[in-house]
Structure formats: C-alpha cells, structure tokens
Amino acid sequence: MNKPGFSLLIVSLFAAFTLKAQPDPWKITAAKIDPSNYYGVTVANGMIGIVSSPEPFKVKNVVLAGAYDQYGRGRVSNFLNSFNLLNMYLEIDGKRLTAADVSNLKQELDLHHASFKTTFDYGDKATISYTYYSLRQLPFTVLTDVTIIAKKDIALNAASVMEAPDALKEVQNYYNEIDRPHVTISLLTSTAKSPTGKLQLCASTSFIFKEVHGQEPRVIHEMWDNNMHLMKFTKKLKQGQTYDYAVTGSSITSAHHNDPLNEAERLTIFAKLEGRDRLLAFHNQAWDELWKSDIQIEGDPQSQQDIHSMLYHLYSFTRAGSSFSLSPMGLSGLGYNGHVFWDTDIWMFPALLVLHPEIAKSLIDYRFERLDAAKRNAFAHGYKGAMFPWESADTGVEETPVWALSGPFEHHITACVALAAWNYYAVTQDKEWLKEKGWPILSQTADFWSSRVERNGPGHYEIKNVVAADEWAENVDNNAFTNAAAKVNLQNATAAAKLLGIKADPDWLLVAQNIPILKMENGVTLEHAAYKGEGIKQADANLLAYPLKVITDPKQIKNDLEYYEGRVPNEGTPAMTQAVFALLYARLGNPEKAWHFFKDSFEPNLLPPFRVIAETKGGTNPYFATGAGGILQSVLMGFGGLDITPSGIVQVESKLPAQWKSLKITGVGKDKKSYQRN
C-alpha cells in the first residue's frame, strides 16, 4: 500500500535530484578532467590573464594586456607571455606531488567572483585545494590561496616558482627580504627583455602567512637556472590540522610603467601587507559591482550559465580607465597575436557599451589615442582623413601580416571604429566626450570616405577594390557592408557636427546619398558587384539590418536572411554569424528560428571541460571573445530588444524563445535601468 507520506518523500527526492542536476548559474565545475582533451579557462582582471592547467599547482600561461613585441609569426607585433608567477610545487614527506599522485581532482570556475579553484586528494595523507585570482581592484596583481588538510601527520615542503617564458631574453633573478619589526617580506623577483629588447618585463611574488610575525615559516631561496628560481618553506602538520598560506605577486612591463622592476616589487609589497582577507574582500566587492549589470534568464539554467560565462569573459578581458582594447581571444592566450580588429568595435563593444559604458570608453579611447597613426595610414594610401588599420596593436600602425590581403584592403574597419564612437555618444549623451574625442574620430573617418569613393555619377559613388566583411570575397567592388558602413559613418559625422554647432562638410551627405547598395534581380541585397551565390565566411549583407540599420523594411530583412543563411557552411566559419541571424529573427518575431541560430552560434563550438567557446565549430582556439560578444548581442538586442538610438537606449519589439519564461537585463546604460521581457 502506497502511503501519502512515502509518495511525498519520493516526489521530494526527485525534485532534489532534478534541482541538483541543473547547471549552476554562477559556477562551472569539471569533476572529470582529461589532460589530453583540456581547454583551459581564464581568470583575468582586464590586465592580467591567467590560463588554467590540468596539472596541479600549474598555470598554462600568464598574458598581460598591452605587452607586444615583434617576434615569431608574421614579422608583426605579437602578444607576449609574461613570467609564470603562480606556478608552485608541493612536497609531502619528501615526495614531489605530481598529477599521477592525485585523486578526486576537481576544478571550478566561479563566474560571480572570478576565481578558479582546484581540489584533490593526495593518497591517504592530505586533501588539498588552491584558488587563484586576478585581483580586480589591483590591475597588475594576482593571488593564489592554498589550503592543506592533513589526514595524518605530514611534513610539507612548499615552493613558489618563478619561470620565464622561452621568448624572453637576458633574464635576471633577484631575491631579497625586507625586515620590519612587525613583518618580514620575502620577494622573489625576475626581470627580462622582450625578444627585440623593446620591452622590459618584470614580476615579483611574496608569501602571505597567517602566523603572527616571528612564528611564520622561514623562507629559503633557490636558484635553478637563469630562467627559473624559487622560494620555499617547510611545515609539519598534525593529523586533522588545516594549514593555509597564500602567494601574491605582480607583473608589469615598461609598456605600463617607466620603472617596471621596482614597481613590480612595490605592488607586491602593497598586496602582501594588505593581506589575504582584505585583498579578497575588495576583489569580491569589485565583481559584485560589475554584476549589477547582468542578464537574467528564467526557465533555462544552461543558457543562464552560458550567458553568465560569456559576460564573465568580456568583463574579465576589459577594465575601465585602461585605454586598452580587446583582441578576438581576449587575455586567454596569444591567439591572433593579441591584435585588435573589427571584432572589438562591432561584436564585443556593443554588449559592454549597454551594460558598462565606463568599460566601453576604454575601448574607444584606445582608438582615439591612435588616430594620428590612422591619419598617417590614410596619407600613405593616397587618401584624406583617417584610415584605421585592419589589425592594430600598441602603436596603431597596420599590424596585419603581409600575406593577408585584409591589411591593405579591408577598409570597412574605419567605419566600424566610427560607428563605435557614435554609439558611445548615443548611449552616454556625453557632449564633452563627443567634442573632445568623438568628433575627431567621426570627422576624420568621414573625410576618409569622401576621398575613398570613386565618383562615377549620381548613385555611383563607388567603393572599389576591397576585402569584404565576408573575407572570402577579396578585391571586390561595392561590397554591401563596406558601402553601407561608409554611408552611416558620413551621416553620423554630419549629425555630430549639428549637435556640436560645427559646420559639417556638405560633401559628406552628398557622398552618403550616392553610395550604391546593390541588389539581385530577386530583390535580395547583393553582397558585392561580382557575387553569384557563393558560400560566405560570415555575415555581411545581413549586417545592413543590424547594426547599421540601413535596411529597415521587415520584408527585405527576412528575404536577405533566408537567402544568406543558406550560404554559410556548417564548419570553419566564425561564431558571430549565427548570432546576428538569431538577433534579427528575434526582432522579426520568429522566436523558433531565433532560438535555432542562438544555439547554433555557440553550442557546436564549446570545448571541455569548461564550455569555453572556440572560434568555429570543431575549432580548438578558445576563448573566442568575439563570438561571445555577438551571442550576447543576440540576447540583449535580439531577444531583449534593446536598441541604441541617437537619443539613448530604447526597447523595441522582439520575441523570447519558448524555452525561456522571462528575460531581465539589469544595470543598462548610464542610468543603470532594468528591462524585462516575458
């Protein structure tokens, strides 16, 4: 006989199991780790990126924003790995712990407070965990927090290892101690030159002990070779005892400071004397502030986790006040040489702009500070105004390897930069910024397009010989996206002049009105003059509906979507194409198709064990921040209906997928508004 109480118990157990099985909205956990199929996840603070490793007490690499030198691939400036300042080792009872010795290995990324925790058992002797942070409040400083629980009496020998990447040269290692009545500070420091000697890179670390001064372990320094040295201590633990210690360190280069060697040590001393608890309190507080701007999905825990992960990565790879921009791979490694493309201005910038305008300002300030280089680039190509490079690094000169035709010919980047500048003003309504920085960008880029077009009569101010946004189309004429983006650039420059009370060049509107947007016989927007239905690498003509808004007729948008969505191969193309399809279908009121392309934009690109996004389906180069930016726009501007207009952010009609009960977007724009869609 089935009693009511028993039935209730079964229902409760089932509910508990179901709840437990749901993805955590804030934590991504890897309980089964296969080192041969492992794609690391990044903990970053907009300046330092730390990439995880499956091997205990190791990190894969450390990347610093803004640190470039010319070496290796392409004879152009490349991102540099910095000193690996968080590698460690641990010996228990005289035996060095290795991956083969551990069991129950688990790693967890906390998206809310940007920490990466590893836990494992070491036989019957100890349970060990360590967590590292790229401290949000201190741009050049990191922290690793270690906890050891002794299962029996053990003797520890713990080391902090400083290792120089192979590309660095003239490595010098230092160790010194600063003694004060209340503290002893042990500093493990290294400095080196970048491959050409252009930069000096420096890093320093120190232990943080919980013991009162005079009772902390004695630290010993060991020099192994020129590229690696370490400091270590010993400690005996009783069965059941828990022991905590931490390592804090700073990494900085001459690109960031005139005296990086001393500054690395000063910053490390500062962190050491702040102490672990204060460091983590301020770090968590900074992330709590960032997450006041959030995307909240009800009814779909996996999408919620994925969207939080994408937001986390964009927040991690950027910071306000830095004047640094975003590479397609952010701070997750050396992908794309750390260069800045249209990926920033069109794909990643808009999501940051609506949620954190103060962060977006750094990205557009990066462009403004390189405006003079863009002017020189235009001059070299026989044009007026400013011509931004397809690939940009530290100086703002063209950094595209010469074998890629996008360097000399992918000119739409100039209009992409201008669109970002105009949109920054539109969201913030900051006329002082528009006058000081926005206007120089908008006016100089407009001058470029006035000189770039070939004037072949009314309606035929043509833009010939470009690489299209669809990069498989090289050296073509009248590319849809290039032409439309140029028109928008010229119109926005004219609008900015009116706002500022400046007389606009009347030629700008004349040119804008005469740039052609070509069509096929069936009325579909023609990607370029020679296009005959070939496969396309990525969205091009469809971008005229969003973000350019040159095409606004729903029927035209639908026809263009239905034509070009069938021209994108299923492999080898970047993730953001399907994202813009999802955005447009959501705005057209077709949530089924929007949902299909939303899922298709990233799920086939996910890699184990942390669901990091590769650039393409089946690709292996995470983390693709460009794709994350596009997918976030499909939620914010597609399903959520947010729209950037000259007078600010508004919400337009759109439809949620059936899989979502509601969508709430918090902390939007300068007034930090919330928007809901049910």
CSV table of N, CA and C in Angstrom, one decimal, residues 264-373:
chain,number,residue,atom,x,y,z
A,264,ALA,N,57.1,46.4,-9.8
A,264,ALA,CA,56.6,45.1,-9.5
A,264,ALA,C,56.8,44.7,-8.1
A,265,GLU,N,57.9,45.1,-7.5
A,265,GLU,CA,58.1,44.8,-6.1
A,265,GLU,C,57.3,45.7,-5.2
A,266,ARG,N,57.1,46.9,-5.5
A,266,ARG,CA,56.3,47.8,-4.7
A,266,ARG,C,54.8,47.3,-4.7
A,267,LEU,N,54.3,46.9,-5.8
A,267,LEU,CA,52.9,46.4,-5.9
A,267,LEU,C,52.8,45.1,-5.1
A,268,THR,N,53.8,44.3,-5.2
A,268,THR,CA,53.7,43.0,-4.4
A,268,THR,C,53.8,43.3,-2.9
A,269,ILE,N,54.6,44.2,-2.5
A,269,ILE,CA,54.7,44.6,-1.1
A,269,ILE,C,53.3,45.1,-0.6
A,270,PHE,N,52.7,46.0,-1.5
A,270,PHE,CA,51.4,46.5,-1.1
A,270,PHE,C,50.4,45.4,-0.9
A,271,ALA,N,50.4,44.4,-1.8
A,271,ALA,CA,49.4,43.3,-1.7
A,271,ALA,C,49.7,42.5,-0.5
A,272,LYS,N,51.0,42.2,-0.3
A,272,LYS,CA,51.4,41.4,0.9
A,272,LYS,C,50.9,42.0,2.2
A,273,LEU,N,51.0,43.3,2.3
A,273,LEU,CA,50.7,44.0,3.6
A,273,LEU,C,49.2,44.3,3.6
A,274,GLU,N,48.5,44.3,2.5
A,274,GLU,CA,47.0,44.4,2.6
A,274,GLU,C,46.5,43.1,3.2
A,275,GLY,N,47.1,42.0,2.9
A,275,GLY,CA,46.7,40.7,3.5
A,275,GLY,C,45.7,40.0,2.7
A,276,ARG,N,45.6,38.7,2.8
A,276,ARG,CA,44.7,37.9,2.0
A,276,ARG,C,43.2,38.3,2.2
A,277,ASP,N,42.8,38.6,3.4
A,277,ASP,CA,41.4,38.8,3.6
A,277,ASP,C,40.9,40.2,3.0
A,278,ARG,N,41.8,41.2,3.1
A,278,ARG,CA,41.4,42.5,2.5
A,278,ARG,C,41.5,42.4,1.0
A,279,LEU,N,42.5,41.7,0.5
A,279,LEU,CA,42.6,41.5,-1.0
A,279,LEU,C,41.3,40.9,-1.5
A,280,LEU,N,40.9,39.8,-0.9
A,280,LEU,CA,39.7,39.1,-1.4
A,280,LEU,C,38.4,39.9,-1.2
A,281,ALA,N,38.3,40.6,-0.1
A,281,ALA,CA,37.1,41.5,0.1
A,281,ALA,C,37.0,42.5,-0.9
A,282,PHE,N,38.1,43.2,-1.3
A,282,PHE,CA,38.0,44.3,-2.3
A,282,PHE,C,37.8,43.7,-3.7
A,283,HIS,N,38.4,42.5,-4.0
A,283,HIS,CA,38.2,41.8,-5.2
A,283,HIS,C,36.7,41.5,-5.4
A,284,ASN,N,36.1,40.8,-4.4
A,284,ASN,CA,34.7,40.4,-4.4
A,284,ASN,C,33.8,41.6,-4.6
A,285,GLN,N,34.1,42.7,-3.9
A,285,GLN,CA,33.3,43.9,-3.9
A,285,GLN,C,33.3,44.4,-5.4
A,286,ALA,N,34.5,44.4,-6.0
A,286,ALA,CA,34.6,45.0,-7.4
A,286,ALA,C,33.7,44.1,-8.3
A,287,TRP,N,33.8,42.8,-8.2
A,287,TRP,CA,33.0,41.9,-9.0
A,287,TRP,C,31.5,42.0,-8.7
A,288,ASP,N,31.1,42.2,-7.5
A,288,ASP,CA,29.7,42.5,-7.1
A,288,ASP,C,29.2,43.7,-7.9
A,289,GLU,N,30.0,44.7,-7.9
A,289,GLU,CA,29.6,46.0,-8.6
A,289,GLU,C,29.5,45.7,-10.1
A,290,LEU,N,30.4,44.9,-10.7
A,290,LEU,CA,30.3,44.6,-12.2
A,290,LEU,C,29.0,43.9,-12.4
A,291,TRP,N,28.6,43.0,-11.6
A,291,TRP,CA,27.4,42.1,-11.8
A,291,TRP,C,26.1,42.8,-11.5
A,292,LYS,N,26.1,44.1,-11.1
A,292,LYS,CA,24.9,44.8,-11.1
A,292,LYS,C,24.3,45.0,-12.5
A,293,SER,N,25.2,44.9,-13.5
A,293,SER,CA,24.7,44.8,-14.9
A,293,SER,C,24.8,43.4,-15.3
A,294,ASP,N,23.6,42.8,-15.5
A,294,ASP,CA,23.5,41.3,-15.6
A,294,ASP,C,22.4,41.0,-16.6
A,295,ILE,N,22.5,39.8,-17.1
A,295,ILE,CA,21.4,39.2,-17.9
A,295,ILE,C,20.8,38.0,-17.2
A,296,GLN,N,19.6,38.0,-16.8
A,296,GLN,CA,18.9,37.0,-16.0
A,296,GLN,C,17.9,36.3,-16.8
A,297,ILE,N,18.1,35.0,-17.0
A,297,ILE,CA,17.2,34.2,-17.8
A,297,ILE,C,16.4,33.2,-16.9
A,298,GLU,N,15.1,33.2,-17.0
A,298,GLU,CA,14.3,32.3,-16.1
A,298,GLU,C,13.8,31.2,-17.0
A,299,GLY,N,14.0,29.9,-16.5
A,299,GLY,CA,13.5,28.8,-17.2
A,299,GLY,C,14.4,28.0,-18.0
A,300,ASP,N,15.7,28.4,-18.1
A,300,ASP,CA,16.7,27.7,-18.9
A,300,ASP,C,18.1,27.8,-18.2
A,301,PRO,N,18.3,26.9,-17.2
A,301,PRO,CA,19.6,27.1,-16.4
A,301,PRO,C,20.8,27.0,-17.2
A,302,GLN,N,20.8,26.1,-18.3
A,302,GLN,CA,22.1,26.0,-19.1
A,302,GLN,C,22.4,27.3,-19.9
A,303,SER,N,21.3,27.9,-20.5
A,303,SER,CA,21.5,29.1,-21.2
A,303,SER,C,22.0,30.2,-20.2
A,304,GLN,N,21.4,30.2,-19.0
A,304,GLN,CA,21.8,31.2,-18.0
A,304,GLN,C,23.3,31.0,-17.7
A,305,GLN,N,23.7,29.8,-17.4
A,305,GLN,CA,25.2,29.6,-17.1
A,305,GLN,C,26.0,30.1,-18.3
A,306,ASP,N,25.6,29.7,-19.5
A,306,ASP,CA,26.4,30.0,-20.7
A,306,ASP,C,26.5,31.6,-20.9
A,307,ILE,N,25.4,32.2,-20.7
A,307,ILE,CA,25.4,33.7,-20.9
A,307,ILE,C,26.2,34.4,-19.8
A,308,HIS,N,26.1,33.9,-18.6
A,308,HIS,CA,27.0,34.4,-17.5
A,308,HIS,C,28.4,34.2,-17.8
A,309,SER,N,28.8,33.0,-18.4
A,309,SER,CA,30.1,32.8,-18.8
A,309,SER,C,30.6,33.7,-19.8
A,310,MET,N,29.8,34.0,-20.8
A,310,MET,CA,30.2,35.0,-21.8
A,310,MET,C,30.4,36.4,-21.3
A,311,LEU,N,29.4,36.8,-20.4
A,311,LEU,CA,29.6,38.1,-19.8
A,311,LEU,C,30.8,38.1,-18.9
A,312,TYR,N,31.0,37.1,-18.2
A,312,TYR,CA,32.2,37.0,-17.3
A,312,TYR,C,33.5,37.2,-18.1
A,313,HIS,N,33.6,36.5,-19.3
A,313,HIS,CA,34.8,36.7,-20.1
A,313,HIS,C,35.0,38.1,-20.6
A,314,LEU,N,33.9,38.7,-21.1
A,314,LEU,CA,34.1,40.1,-21.6
A,314,LEU,C,34.4,41.0,-20.4
A,315,TYR,N,33.8,40.8,-19.3
A,315,TYR,CA,34.2,41.6,-18.1
A,315,TYR,C,35.6,41.4,-17.7
A,316,SER,N,36.1,40.1,-17.8
A,316,SER,CA,37.4,39.8,-17.4
A,316,SER,C,38.5,40.3,-18.3
A,317,PHE,N,38.2,40.4,-19.6
A,317,PHE,CA,39.2,40.8,-20.5
A,317,PHE,C,39.3,42.3,-20.7
A,318,THR,N,38.5,43.1,-19.9
A,318,THR,CA,38.5,44.6,-20.1
A,318,THR,C,38.4,45.2,-18.7
A,319,ARG,N,38.8,46.5,-18.7
A,319,ARG,CA,38.7,47.3,-17.5
A,319,ARG,C,38.6,48.8,-17.8
A,320,ALA,N,37.8,49.5,-17.0
A,320,ALA,CA,37.7,50.9,-17.2
A,320,ALA,C,39.0,51.6,-16.9
A,321,GLY,N,39.2,52.7,-17.6
A,321,GLY,CA,40.4,53.6,-17.3
A,321,GLY,C,41.7,53.1,-17.9
A,322,SER,N,41.7,52.0,-18.7
A,322,SER,CA,42.9,51.5,-19.2
A,322,SER,C,43.4,51.9,-20.6
A,323,SER,N,42.4,52.4,-21.4
A,323,SER,CA,42.7,52.7,-22.8
A,323,SER,C,43.3,51.5,-23.6
A,324,PHE,N,43.0,50.3,-23.1
A,324,PHE,CA,43.4,49.1,-23.9
A,324,PHE,C,42.1,48.5,-24.5
A,325,SER,N,42.3,47.8,-25.6
A,325,SER,CA,41.2,47.3,-26.3
A,325,SER,C,41.2,45.8,-26.2
A,326,LEU,N,40.3,45.1,-27.0
A,326,LEU,CA,40.1,43.7,-26.9
A,326,LEU,C,40.5,43.0,-28.2
A,327,SER,N,41.3,41.9,-28.0
A,327,SER,CA,41.7,41.0,-29.1
A,327,SER,C,40.6,40.0,-29.2
A,328,PRO,N,40.4,39.3,-30.4
A,328,PRO,CA,39.4,38.3,-30.5
A,328,PRO,C,39.5,37.2,-29.4
A,329,MET,N,40.7,36.9,-28.9
A,329,MET,CA,40.8,35.9,-27.9
A,329,MET,C,41.0,36.5,-26.5
A,330,GLY,N,40.8,37.8,-26.4
A,330,GLY,CA,40.9,38.5,-25.1
A,330,GLY,C,42.3,38.2,-24.4
A,331,LEU,N,42.3,37.9,-23.2
A,331,LEU,CA,43.5,37.6,-22.4
A,331,LEU,C,43.7,36.1,-22.2
A,332,SER,N,43.1,35.3,-23.1
A,332,SER,CA,43.1,33.8,-23.0
A,332,SER,C,44.3,33.2,-23.6
A,333,GLY,N,45.2,33.9,-24.1
A,333,GLY,CA,46.4,33.4,-24.8
A,333,GLY,C,46.9,34.3,-25.8
A,334,LEU,N,47.7,33.8,-26.7
A,334,LEU,CA,48.4,34.6,-27.8
A,334,LEU,C,47.7,34.6,-29.1
A,335,GLY,N,46.4,34.1,-29.1
A,335,GLY,CA,45.7,34.0,-30.4
A,335,GLY,C,45.5,35.3,-31.1
A,336,TYR,N,45.6,35.2,-32.4
A,336,TYR,CA,45.6,36.4,-33.3
A,336,TYR,C,46.6,37.5,-32.9
A,337,ASN,N,47.7,37.0,-32.3
A,337,ASN,CA,48.8,37.9,-31.8
A,337,ASN,C,48.3,39.0,-30.9
A,338,GLY,N,47.1,38.9,-30.3
A,338,GLY,CA,46.7,39.9,-29.4
A,338,GLY,C,46.2,41.2,-30.1
A,339,HIS,N,46.0,41.1,-31.4
A,339,HIS,CA,45.7,42.3,-32.2
A,339,HIS,C,44.2,42.7,-32.0
A,340,VAL,N,43.9,43.9,-32.4
A,340,VAL,CA,42.6,44.5,-32.3
A,340,VAL,C,42.0,44.6,-33.7
A,341,PHE,N,40.9,44.0,-34.0
A,341,PHE,CA,40.2,44.0,-35.3
A,341,PHE,C,38.8,44.7,-35.2
A,342,TRP,N,38.0,44.5,-36.2
A,342,TRP,CA,36.6,45.0,-36.1
A,342,TRP,C,35.8,44.2,-35.1
A,343,ASP,N,36.4,43.0,-34.7
A,343,ASP,CA,35.8,42.2,-33.6
A,343,ASP,C,35.5,43.0,-32.4
A,344,THR,N,36.3,44.0,-32.1
A,344,THR,CA,36.1,44.8,-30.9
A,344,THR,C,34.9,45.8,-31.2
A,345,ASP,N,35.0,46.6,-32.2
A,345,ASP,CA,34.1,47.7,-32.4
A,345,ASP,C,32.7,47.2,-32.8
A,346,ILE,N,32.5,46.1,-33.5
A,346,ILE,CA,31.2,45.7,-34.0
A,346,ILE,C,30.7,44.6,-33.1
A,347,TRP,N,31.5,43.7,-32.6
A,347,TRP,CA,31.0,42.5,-31.9
A,347,TRP,C,31.1,42.5,-30.4
A,348,MET,N,32.1,43.0,-29.9
A,348,MET,CA,32.3,43.0,-28.4
A,348,MET,C,31.9,44.3,-27.7
A,349,PHE,N,32.2,45.4,-28.4
A,349,PHE,CA,31.9,46.7,-27.8
A,349,PHE,C,30.5,47.0,-27.5
A,350,PRO,N,29.5,46.6,-28.4
A,350,PRO,CA,28.1,47.0,-28.1
A,350,PRO,C,27.6,46.4,-26.8
A,351,ALA,N,27.9,45.1,-26.5
A,351,ALA,CA,27.4,44.5,-25.3
A,351,ALA,C,28.0,45.2,-24.0
A,352,LEU,N,29.3,45.5,-24.1
A,352,LEU,CA,29.9,46.3,-23.0
A,352,LEU,C,29.3,47.7,-22.9
A,353,LEU,N,29.0,48.3,-24.0
A,353,LEU,CA,28.5,49.6,-24.0
A,353,LEU,C,27.2,49.8,-23.3
A,354,VAL,N,26.3,48.8,-23.6
A,354,VAL,CA,25.0,49.0,-22.9
A,354,VAL,C,25.0,48.6,-21.4
A,355,LEU,N,25.9,47.7,-21.1
A,355,LEU,CA,26.0,47.3,-19.7
A,355,LEU,C,27.0,48.0,-18.8
A,356,HIS,N,28.1,48.4,-19.4
A,356,HIS,CA,29.2,49.1,-18.7
A,356,HIS,C,29.8,50.2,-19.6
A,357,PRO,N,29.1,51.3,-19.8
A,357,PRO,CA,29.7,52.3,-20.6
A,357,PRO,C,31.1,52.8,-20.2
A,358,GLU,N,31.4,52.7,-18.9
A,358,GLU,CA,32.7,53.1,-18.4
A,358,GLU,C,33.8,52.2,-18.9
A,359,ILE,N,33.5,50.9,-19.1
A,359,ILE,CA,34.5,50.0,-19.7
A,359,ILE,C,34.6,50.2,-21.2
A,360,ALA,N,33.4,50.4,-21.8
A,360,ALA,CA,33.4,50.6,-23.3
A,360,ALA,C,34.3,51.8,-23.6
A,361,LYS,N,34.3,52.8,-22.8
A,361,LYS,CA,35.1,54.0,-23.0
A,361,LYS,C,36.5,53.7,-23.2
A,362,SER,N,37.1,52.7,-22.5
A,362,SER,CA,38.5,52.3,-22.6
A,362,SER,C,38.7,51.9,-24.1
A,363,LEU,N,37.8,51.1,-24.6
A,363,LEU,CA,37.9,50.5,-25.9
A,363,LEU,C,37.9,51.6,-27.0
A,364,ILE,N,37.1,52.6,-26.9
A,364,ILE,CA,37.1,53.7,-27.9
A,364,ILE,C,38.2,54.7,-27.6
A,365,ASP,N,38.6,54.8,-26.4
A,365,ASP,CA,39.8,55.7,-26.1
A,365,ASP,C,41.0,55.1,-26.8
A,366,TYR,N,41.1,53.8,-26.8
A,366,TYR,CA,42.2,53.1,-27.5
A,366,TYR,C,42.3,53.6,-28.9
A,367,ARG,N,41.1,53.7,-29.6
A,367,ARG,CA,41.1,54.1,-31.0
A,367,ARG,C,41.5,55.6,-31.1
A,368,PHE,N,41.0,56.4,-30.2
A,368,PHE,CA,41.3,57.8,-30.3
A,368,PHE,C,42.7,58.1,-30.1
A,369,GLU,N,43.4,57.4,-29.2
A,369,GLU,CA,44.8,57.6,-29.0
A,369,GLU,C,45.7,57.2,-30.1
A,370,ARG,N,45.1,56.4,-31.1
A,370,ARG,CA,45.8,56.0,-32.3
A,370,ARG,C,45.3,56.7,-33.5
A,371,LEU,N,44.6,57.8,-33.4
A,371,LEU,CA,44.0,58.5,-34.5
A,371,LEU,C,45.1,59.1,-35.4
A,372,ASP,N,46.2,59.6,-34.8
A,372,ASP,CA,47.3,60.1,-35.6
A,372,ASP,C,47.9,59.0,-36.5
A,373,ALA,N,48.1,57.8,-36.0
A,373,ALA,CA,48.6,56.7,-36.8
A,373,ALA,C,47.6,56.4,-38.0
